[in-house]
PDB file of C-alpha atoms in Angstrom:
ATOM      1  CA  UNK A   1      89.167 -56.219  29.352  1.00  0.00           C
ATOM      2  CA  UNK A   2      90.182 -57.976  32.523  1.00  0.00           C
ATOM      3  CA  UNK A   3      89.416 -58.219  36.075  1.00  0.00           C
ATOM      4  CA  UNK A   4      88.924 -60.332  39.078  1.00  0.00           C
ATOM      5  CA  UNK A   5      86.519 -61.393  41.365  1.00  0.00           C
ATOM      6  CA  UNK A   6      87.423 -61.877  44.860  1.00  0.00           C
ATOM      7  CA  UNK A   7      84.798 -63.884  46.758  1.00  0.00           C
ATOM      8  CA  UNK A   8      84.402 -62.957  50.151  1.00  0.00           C
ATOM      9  CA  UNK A   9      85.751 -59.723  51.531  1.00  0.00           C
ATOM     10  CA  UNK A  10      86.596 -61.443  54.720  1.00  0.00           C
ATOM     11  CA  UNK A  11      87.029 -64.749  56.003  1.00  0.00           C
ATOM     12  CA  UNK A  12      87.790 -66.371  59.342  1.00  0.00           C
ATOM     13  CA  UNK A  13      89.718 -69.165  59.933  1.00  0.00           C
ATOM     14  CA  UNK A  14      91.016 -71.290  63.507  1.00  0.00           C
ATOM     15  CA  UNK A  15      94.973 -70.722  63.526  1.00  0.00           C
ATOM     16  CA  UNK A  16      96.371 -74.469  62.092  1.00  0.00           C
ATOM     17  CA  UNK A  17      92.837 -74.727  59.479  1.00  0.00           C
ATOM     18  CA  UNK A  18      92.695 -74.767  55.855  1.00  0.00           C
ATOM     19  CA  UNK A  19      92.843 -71.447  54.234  1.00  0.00           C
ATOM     20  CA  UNK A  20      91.017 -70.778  51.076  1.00  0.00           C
ATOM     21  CA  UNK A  21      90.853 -67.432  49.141  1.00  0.00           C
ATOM     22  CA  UNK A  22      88.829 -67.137  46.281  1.00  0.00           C
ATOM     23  CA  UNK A  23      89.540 -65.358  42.981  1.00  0.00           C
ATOM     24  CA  UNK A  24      88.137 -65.403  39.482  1.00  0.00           C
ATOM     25  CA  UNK A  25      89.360 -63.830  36.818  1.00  0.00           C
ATOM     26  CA  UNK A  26      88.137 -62.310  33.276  1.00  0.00           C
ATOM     27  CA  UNK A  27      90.085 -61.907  30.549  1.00  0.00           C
ATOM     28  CA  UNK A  28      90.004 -61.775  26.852  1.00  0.00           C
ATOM     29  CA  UNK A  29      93.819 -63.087  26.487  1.00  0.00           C
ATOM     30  CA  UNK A  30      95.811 -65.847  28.411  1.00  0.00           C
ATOM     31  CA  UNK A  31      96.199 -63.859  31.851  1.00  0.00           C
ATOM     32  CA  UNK A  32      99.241 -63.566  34.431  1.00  0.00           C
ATOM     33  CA  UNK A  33      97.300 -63.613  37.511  1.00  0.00           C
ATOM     34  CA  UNK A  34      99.375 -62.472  40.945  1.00  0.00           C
ATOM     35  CA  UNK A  35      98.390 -62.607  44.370  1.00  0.00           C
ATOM     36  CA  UNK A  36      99.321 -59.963  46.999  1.00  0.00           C
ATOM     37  CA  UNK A  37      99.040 -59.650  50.511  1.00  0.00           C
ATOM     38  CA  UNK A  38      99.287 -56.387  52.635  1.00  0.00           C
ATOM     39  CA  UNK A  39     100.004 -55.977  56.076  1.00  0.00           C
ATOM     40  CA  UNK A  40      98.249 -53.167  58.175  1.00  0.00           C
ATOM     41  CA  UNK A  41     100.408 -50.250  57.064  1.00  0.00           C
ATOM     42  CA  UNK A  42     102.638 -51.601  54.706  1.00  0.00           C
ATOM     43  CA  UNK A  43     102.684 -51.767  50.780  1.00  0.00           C
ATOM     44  CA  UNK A  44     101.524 -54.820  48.936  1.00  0.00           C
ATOM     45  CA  UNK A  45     103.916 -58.321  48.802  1.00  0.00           C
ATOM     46  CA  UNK A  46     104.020 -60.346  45.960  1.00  0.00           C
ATOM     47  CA  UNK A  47     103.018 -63.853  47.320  1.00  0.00           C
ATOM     48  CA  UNK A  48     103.076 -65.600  43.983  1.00  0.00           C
ATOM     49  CA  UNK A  49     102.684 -65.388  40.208  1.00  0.00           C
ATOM     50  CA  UNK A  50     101.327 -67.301  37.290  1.00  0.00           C
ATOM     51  CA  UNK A  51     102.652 -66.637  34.178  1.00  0.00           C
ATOM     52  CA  UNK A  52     101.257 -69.825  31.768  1.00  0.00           C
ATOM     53  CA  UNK A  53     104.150 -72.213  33.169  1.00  0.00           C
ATOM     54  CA  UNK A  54     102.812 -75.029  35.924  1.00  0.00           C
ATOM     55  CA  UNK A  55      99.259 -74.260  36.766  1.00  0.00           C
ATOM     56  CA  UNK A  56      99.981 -74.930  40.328  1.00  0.00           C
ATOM     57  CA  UNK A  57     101.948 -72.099  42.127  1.00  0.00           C
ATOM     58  CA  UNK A  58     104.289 -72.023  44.849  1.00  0.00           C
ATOM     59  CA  UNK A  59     104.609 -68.768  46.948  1.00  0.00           C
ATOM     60  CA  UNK A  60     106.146 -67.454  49.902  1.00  0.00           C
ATOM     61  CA  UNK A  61     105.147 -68.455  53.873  1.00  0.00           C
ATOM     62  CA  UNK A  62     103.771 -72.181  52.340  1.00  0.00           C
ATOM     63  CA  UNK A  63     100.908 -70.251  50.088  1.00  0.00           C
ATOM     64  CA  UNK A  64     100.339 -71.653  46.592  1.00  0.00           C
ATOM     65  CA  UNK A  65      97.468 -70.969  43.958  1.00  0.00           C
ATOM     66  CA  UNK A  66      95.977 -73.995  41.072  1.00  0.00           C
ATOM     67  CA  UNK A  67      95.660 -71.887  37.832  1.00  0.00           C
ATOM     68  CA  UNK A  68      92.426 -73.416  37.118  1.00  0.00           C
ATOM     69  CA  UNK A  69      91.263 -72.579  32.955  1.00  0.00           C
ATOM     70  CA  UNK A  70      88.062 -74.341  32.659  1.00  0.00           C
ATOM     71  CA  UNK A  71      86.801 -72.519  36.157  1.00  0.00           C
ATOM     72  CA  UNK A  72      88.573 -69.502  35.263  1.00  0.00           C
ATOM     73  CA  UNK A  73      89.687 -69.608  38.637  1.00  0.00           C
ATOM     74  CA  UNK A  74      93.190 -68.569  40.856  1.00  0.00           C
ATOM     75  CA  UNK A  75      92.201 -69.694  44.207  1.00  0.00           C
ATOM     76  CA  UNK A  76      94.831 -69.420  47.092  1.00  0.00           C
ATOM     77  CA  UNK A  77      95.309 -71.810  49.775  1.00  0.00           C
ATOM     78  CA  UNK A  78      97.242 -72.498  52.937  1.00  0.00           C
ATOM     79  CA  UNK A  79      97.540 -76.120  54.789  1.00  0.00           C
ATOM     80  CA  UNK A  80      97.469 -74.328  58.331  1.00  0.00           C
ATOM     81  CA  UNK A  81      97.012 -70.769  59.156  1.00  0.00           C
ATOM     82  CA  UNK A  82      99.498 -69.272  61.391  1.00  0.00           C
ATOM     83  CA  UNK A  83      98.444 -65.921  63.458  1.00  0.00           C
ATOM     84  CA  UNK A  84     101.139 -64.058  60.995  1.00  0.00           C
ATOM     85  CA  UNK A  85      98.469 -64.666  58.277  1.00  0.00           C
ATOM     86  CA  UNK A  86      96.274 -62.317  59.170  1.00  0.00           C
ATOM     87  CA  UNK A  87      96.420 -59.515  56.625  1.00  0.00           C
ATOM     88  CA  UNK A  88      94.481 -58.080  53.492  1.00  0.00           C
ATOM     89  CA  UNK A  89      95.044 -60.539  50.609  1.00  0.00           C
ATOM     90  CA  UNK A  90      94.676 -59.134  47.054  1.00  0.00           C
ATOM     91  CA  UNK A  91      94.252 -61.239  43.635  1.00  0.00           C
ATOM     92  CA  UNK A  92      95.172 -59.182  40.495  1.00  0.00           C
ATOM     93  CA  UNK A  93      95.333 -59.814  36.450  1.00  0.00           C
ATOM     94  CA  UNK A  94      97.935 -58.618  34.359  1.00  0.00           C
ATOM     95  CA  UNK A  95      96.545 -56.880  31.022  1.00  0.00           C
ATOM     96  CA  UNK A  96      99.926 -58.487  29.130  1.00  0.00           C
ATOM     97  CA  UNK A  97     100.862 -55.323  27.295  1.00  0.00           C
ATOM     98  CA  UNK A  98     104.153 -53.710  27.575  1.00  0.00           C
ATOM     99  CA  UNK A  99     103.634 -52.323  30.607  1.00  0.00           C
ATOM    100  CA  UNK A 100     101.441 -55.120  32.278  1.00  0.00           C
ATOM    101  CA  UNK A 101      99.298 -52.614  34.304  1.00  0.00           C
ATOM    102  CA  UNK A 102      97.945 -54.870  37.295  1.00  0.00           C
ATOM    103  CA  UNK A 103      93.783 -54.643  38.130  1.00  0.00           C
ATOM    104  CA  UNK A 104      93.417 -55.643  40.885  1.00  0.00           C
ATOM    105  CA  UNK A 105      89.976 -57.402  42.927  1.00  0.00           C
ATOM    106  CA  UNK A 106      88.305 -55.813  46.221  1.00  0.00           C
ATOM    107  CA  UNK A 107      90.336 -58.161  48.547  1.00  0.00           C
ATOM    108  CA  UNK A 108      89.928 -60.443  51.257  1.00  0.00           C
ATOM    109  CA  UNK A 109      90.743 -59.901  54.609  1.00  0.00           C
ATOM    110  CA  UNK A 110      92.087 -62.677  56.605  1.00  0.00           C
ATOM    111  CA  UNK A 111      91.480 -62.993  60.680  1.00  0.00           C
ATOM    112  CA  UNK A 112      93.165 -66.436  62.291  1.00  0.00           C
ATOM    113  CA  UNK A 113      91.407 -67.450  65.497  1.00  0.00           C
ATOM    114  CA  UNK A 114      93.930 -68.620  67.878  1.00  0.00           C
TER     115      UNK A 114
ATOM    116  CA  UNK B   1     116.558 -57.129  49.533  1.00  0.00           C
ATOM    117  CA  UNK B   2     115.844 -53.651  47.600  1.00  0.00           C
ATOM    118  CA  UNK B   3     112.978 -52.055  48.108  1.00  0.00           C
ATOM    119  CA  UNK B   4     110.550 -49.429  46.569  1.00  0.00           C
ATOM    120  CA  UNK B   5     110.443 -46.491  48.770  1.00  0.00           C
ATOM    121  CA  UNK B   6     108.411 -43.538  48.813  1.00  0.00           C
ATOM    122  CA  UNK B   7     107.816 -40.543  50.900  1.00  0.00           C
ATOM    123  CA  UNK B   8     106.273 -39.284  52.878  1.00  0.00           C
ATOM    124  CA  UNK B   9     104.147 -41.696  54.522  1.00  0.00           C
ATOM    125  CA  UNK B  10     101.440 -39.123  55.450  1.00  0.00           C
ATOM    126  CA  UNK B  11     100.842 -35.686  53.575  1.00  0.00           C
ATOM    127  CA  UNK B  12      97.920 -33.765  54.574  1.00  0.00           C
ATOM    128  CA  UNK B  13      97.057 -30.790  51.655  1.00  0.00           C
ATOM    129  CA  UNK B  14      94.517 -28.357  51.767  1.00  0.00           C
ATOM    130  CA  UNK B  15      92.120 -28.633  48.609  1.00  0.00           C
ATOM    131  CA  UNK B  16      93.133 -26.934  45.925  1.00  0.00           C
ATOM    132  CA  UNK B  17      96.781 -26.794  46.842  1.00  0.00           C
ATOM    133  CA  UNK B  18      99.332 -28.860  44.541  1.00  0.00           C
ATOM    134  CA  UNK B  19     100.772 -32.077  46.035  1.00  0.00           C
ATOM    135  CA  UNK B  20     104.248 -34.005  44.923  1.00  0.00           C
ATOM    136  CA  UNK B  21     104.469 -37.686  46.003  1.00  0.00           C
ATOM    137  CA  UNK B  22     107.940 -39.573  45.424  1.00  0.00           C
ATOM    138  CA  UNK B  23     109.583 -42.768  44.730  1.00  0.00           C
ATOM    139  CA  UNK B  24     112.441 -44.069  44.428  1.00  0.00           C
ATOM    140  CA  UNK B  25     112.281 -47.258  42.162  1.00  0.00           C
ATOM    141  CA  UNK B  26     114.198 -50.346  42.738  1.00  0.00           C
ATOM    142  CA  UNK B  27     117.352 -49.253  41.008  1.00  0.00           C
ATOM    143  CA  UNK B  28     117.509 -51.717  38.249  1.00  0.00           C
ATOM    144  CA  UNK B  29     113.689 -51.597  37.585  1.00  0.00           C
ATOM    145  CA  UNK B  30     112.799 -50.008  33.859  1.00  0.00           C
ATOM    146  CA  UNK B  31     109.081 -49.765  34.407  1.00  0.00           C
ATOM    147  CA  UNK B  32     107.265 -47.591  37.544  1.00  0.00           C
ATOM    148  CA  UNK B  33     103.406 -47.498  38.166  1.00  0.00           C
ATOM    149  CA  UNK B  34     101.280 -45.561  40.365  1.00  0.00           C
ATOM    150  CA  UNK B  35      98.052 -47.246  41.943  1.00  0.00           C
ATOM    151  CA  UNK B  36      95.651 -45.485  44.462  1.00  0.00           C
ATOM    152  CA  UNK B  37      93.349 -47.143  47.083  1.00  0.00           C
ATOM    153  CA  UNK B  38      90.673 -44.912  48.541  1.00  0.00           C
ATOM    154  CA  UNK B  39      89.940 -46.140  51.766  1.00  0.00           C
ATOM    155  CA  UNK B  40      87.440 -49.583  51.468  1.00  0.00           C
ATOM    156  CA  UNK B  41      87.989 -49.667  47.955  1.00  0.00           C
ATOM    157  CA  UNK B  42      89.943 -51.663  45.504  1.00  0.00           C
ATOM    158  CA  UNK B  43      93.576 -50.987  44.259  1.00  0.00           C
ATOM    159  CA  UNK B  44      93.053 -48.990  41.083  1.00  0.00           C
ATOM    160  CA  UNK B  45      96.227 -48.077  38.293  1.00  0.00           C
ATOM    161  CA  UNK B  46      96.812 -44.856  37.663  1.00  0.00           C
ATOM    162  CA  UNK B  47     100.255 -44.818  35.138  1.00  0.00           C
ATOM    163  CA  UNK B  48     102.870 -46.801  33.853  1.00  0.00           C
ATOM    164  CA  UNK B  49     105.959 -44.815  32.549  1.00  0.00           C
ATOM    165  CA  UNK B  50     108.772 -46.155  30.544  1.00  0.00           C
ATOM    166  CA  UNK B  51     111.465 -44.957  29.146  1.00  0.00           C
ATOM    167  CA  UNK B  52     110.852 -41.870  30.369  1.00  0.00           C
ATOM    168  CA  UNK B  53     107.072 -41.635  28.943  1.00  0.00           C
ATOM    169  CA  UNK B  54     103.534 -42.504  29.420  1.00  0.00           C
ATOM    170  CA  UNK B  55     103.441 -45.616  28.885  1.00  0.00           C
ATOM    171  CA  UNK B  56      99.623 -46.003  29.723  1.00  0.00           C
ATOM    172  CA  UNK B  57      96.965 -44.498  31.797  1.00  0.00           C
ATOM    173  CA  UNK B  58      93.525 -44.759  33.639  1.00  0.00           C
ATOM    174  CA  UNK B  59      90.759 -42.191  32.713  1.00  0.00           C
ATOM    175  CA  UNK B  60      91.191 -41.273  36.560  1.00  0.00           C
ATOM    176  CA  UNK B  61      94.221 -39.887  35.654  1.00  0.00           C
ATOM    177  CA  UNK B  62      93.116 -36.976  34.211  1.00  0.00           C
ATOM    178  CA  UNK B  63      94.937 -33.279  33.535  1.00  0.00           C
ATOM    179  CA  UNK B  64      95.759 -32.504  37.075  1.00  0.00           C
ATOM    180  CA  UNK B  65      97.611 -35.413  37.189  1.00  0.00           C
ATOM    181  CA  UNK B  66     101.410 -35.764  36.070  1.00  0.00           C
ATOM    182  CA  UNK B  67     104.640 -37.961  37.026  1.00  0.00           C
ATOM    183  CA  UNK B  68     108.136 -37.260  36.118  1.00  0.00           C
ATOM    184  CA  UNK B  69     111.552 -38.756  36.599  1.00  0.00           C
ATOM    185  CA  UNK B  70     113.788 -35.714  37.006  1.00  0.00           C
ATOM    186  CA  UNK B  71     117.206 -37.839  37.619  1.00  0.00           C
ATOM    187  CA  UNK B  72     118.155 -40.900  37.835  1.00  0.00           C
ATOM    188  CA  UNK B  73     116.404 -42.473  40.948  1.00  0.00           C
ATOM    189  CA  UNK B  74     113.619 -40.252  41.637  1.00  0.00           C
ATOM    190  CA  UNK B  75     109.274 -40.842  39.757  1.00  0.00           C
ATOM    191  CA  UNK B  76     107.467 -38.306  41.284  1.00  0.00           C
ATOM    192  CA  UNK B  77     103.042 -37.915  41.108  1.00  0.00           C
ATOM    193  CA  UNK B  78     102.182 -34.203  40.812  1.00  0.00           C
ATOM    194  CA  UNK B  79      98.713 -33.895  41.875  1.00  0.00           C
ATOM    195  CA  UNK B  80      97.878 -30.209  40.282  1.00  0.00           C
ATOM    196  CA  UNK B  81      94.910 -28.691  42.484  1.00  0.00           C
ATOM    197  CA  UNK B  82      93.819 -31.308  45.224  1.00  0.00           C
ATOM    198  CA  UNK B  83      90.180 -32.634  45.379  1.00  0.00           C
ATOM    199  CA  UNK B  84      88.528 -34.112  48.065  1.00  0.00           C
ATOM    200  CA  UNK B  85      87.870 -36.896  46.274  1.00  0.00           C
ATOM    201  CA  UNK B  86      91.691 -37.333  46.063  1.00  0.00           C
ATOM    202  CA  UNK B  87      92.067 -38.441  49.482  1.00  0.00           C
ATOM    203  CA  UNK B  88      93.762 -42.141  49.013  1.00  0.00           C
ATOM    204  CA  UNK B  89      96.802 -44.087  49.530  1.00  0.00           C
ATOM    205  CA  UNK B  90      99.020 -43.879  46.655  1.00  0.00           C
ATOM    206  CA  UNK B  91     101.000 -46.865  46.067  1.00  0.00           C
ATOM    207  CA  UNK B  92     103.954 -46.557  43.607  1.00  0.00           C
ATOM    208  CA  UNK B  93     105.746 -49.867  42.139  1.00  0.00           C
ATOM    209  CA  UNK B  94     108.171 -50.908  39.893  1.00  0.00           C
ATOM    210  CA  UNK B  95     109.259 -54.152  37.504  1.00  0.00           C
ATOM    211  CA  UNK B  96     112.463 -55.050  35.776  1.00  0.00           C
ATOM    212  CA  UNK B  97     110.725 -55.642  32.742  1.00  0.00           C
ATOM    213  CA  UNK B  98     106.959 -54.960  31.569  1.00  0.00           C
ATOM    214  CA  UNK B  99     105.954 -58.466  32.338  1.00  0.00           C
ATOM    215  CA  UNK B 100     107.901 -59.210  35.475  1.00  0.00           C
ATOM    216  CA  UNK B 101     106.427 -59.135  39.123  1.00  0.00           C
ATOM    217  CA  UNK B 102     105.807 -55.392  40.442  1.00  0.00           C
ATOM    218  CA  UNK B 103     107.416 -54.438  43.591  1.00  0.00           C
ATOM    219  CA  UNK B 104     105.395 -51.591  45.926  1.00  0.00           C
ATOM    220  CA  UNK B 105     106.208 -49.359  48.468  1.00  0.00           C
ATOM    221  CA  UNK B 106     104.637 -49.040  51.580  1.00  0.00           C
ATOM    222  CA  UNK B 107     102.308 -45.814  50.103  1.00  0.00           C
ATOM    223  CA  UNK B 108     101.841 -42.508  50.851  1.00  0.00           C
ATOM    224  CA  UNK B 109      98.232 -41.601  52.722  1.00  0.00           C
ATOM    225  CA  UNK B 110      97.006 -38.261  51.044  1.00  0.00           C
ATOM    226  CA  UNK B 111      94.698 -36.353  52.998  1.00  0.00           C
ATOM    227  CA  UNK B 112      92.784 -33.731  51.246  1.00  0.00           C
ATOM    228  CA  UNK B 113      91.337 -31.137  53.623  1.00  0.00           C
TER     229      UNK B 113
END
């Protein structure tokens, strides 16, 4: 079965900080691991994917995530937070069968401090 | 850039009544999903459909649930006799292929009164 952990359902940061998003992840095959983000009253936007090519992902608006095996771990970061960060930010695990049904964690909701 | 979208945005029911949600996929897209998120909670599946079946589903989905692609562009979530406990924001989505990125539309809040 798989799922994910998200550490944290919400976290501060100053606007130009470090931005760290925990998620772990459970899974009895090699997972594809995603990370969304949803703005207040919108759908959910793909940020990035891993899907067992290079363990370090690039996403959009200068996110990326380190596939990490041995810490079973798909942690997202961000150099400097910009006020446009501030959203609900979602880490999900792809079951890998035909239809790759996503399960998604709890989520972590974001606040920059300007 | 295409888009899922889905409509409405807000539909308030009275319990027990039957509810239709709708999507219209990304046009190219093979596989469509529905997810729900009760408010505070996590993002949970619902269905996949391809190829104009189930392709899998969630034990929430249970009898009073259904979807359906009656033409082309349309995959519609028939919600049979509305529950209180049905009161969520239901996501659909759609890939090109069953292991591509899924692309979501903005949701539709369901209100069960």
């Amino acid at each position: 079965a798989q799922s994910v952990t998200q550490l944290g359902s919400h976290v501060s940061v100053s606007e130009g900080a470090l931005v760290l998003l925990r998620c772990n992840y459970s899974s009895s095959v090699p997972p594809y691991l995603f990370w969304y983000v949803q703005y207040p009253n919108q759908g959910l936007q793909l940020l990035l994917k891993y899907t067992s090519a290079a363990t370090l992902v690039k996403g959009i608006n200068g996110f990326e995530a380190e596939f990490k095996k041995s810490e079973t771990s798909f942690h997202l970061t961000k150099p400097s937070a910009h006020m446009s960060d501030a959203a609900e930010y979602f880490c999900a695990v792809s079951d890998q069968t035909g239809a790759n049904n996503l399960f998604f964690g709890t989520g972590t909701r974001l606040t920059v401090i300007p | 850039e295409p888009e899922v979208t889905q409509t409405p945005s807000h539909q308030v029911t009275q319990m027990g009544q039957e509810v239709i949600l709708r999507c219209v996929p990304i046009s190219n897209h093979l596989y469509f999903y529905w997810y729900r998120q009760i408010l505070g909670q996590k993002v949970e599946f619902l269905v996949s459909f391809y190829n104009n079946e189930i392709s899998e589903k969630s034990e929430i989905f249970d009898d009073q649930f259904s979807v359906e692609r009656p033409d082309g562009s349309n995959f519609t979530l028939k919600i049979r006799s509305t529950k209180l406990e049905d009161s969520a924001m239901y996501f659909c989505a759609s890939s090109v292929a069953g292991r591509q990125p899924q692309h979501f539309g903005d949701g539709t809040r369901l209100s069960i009164l």
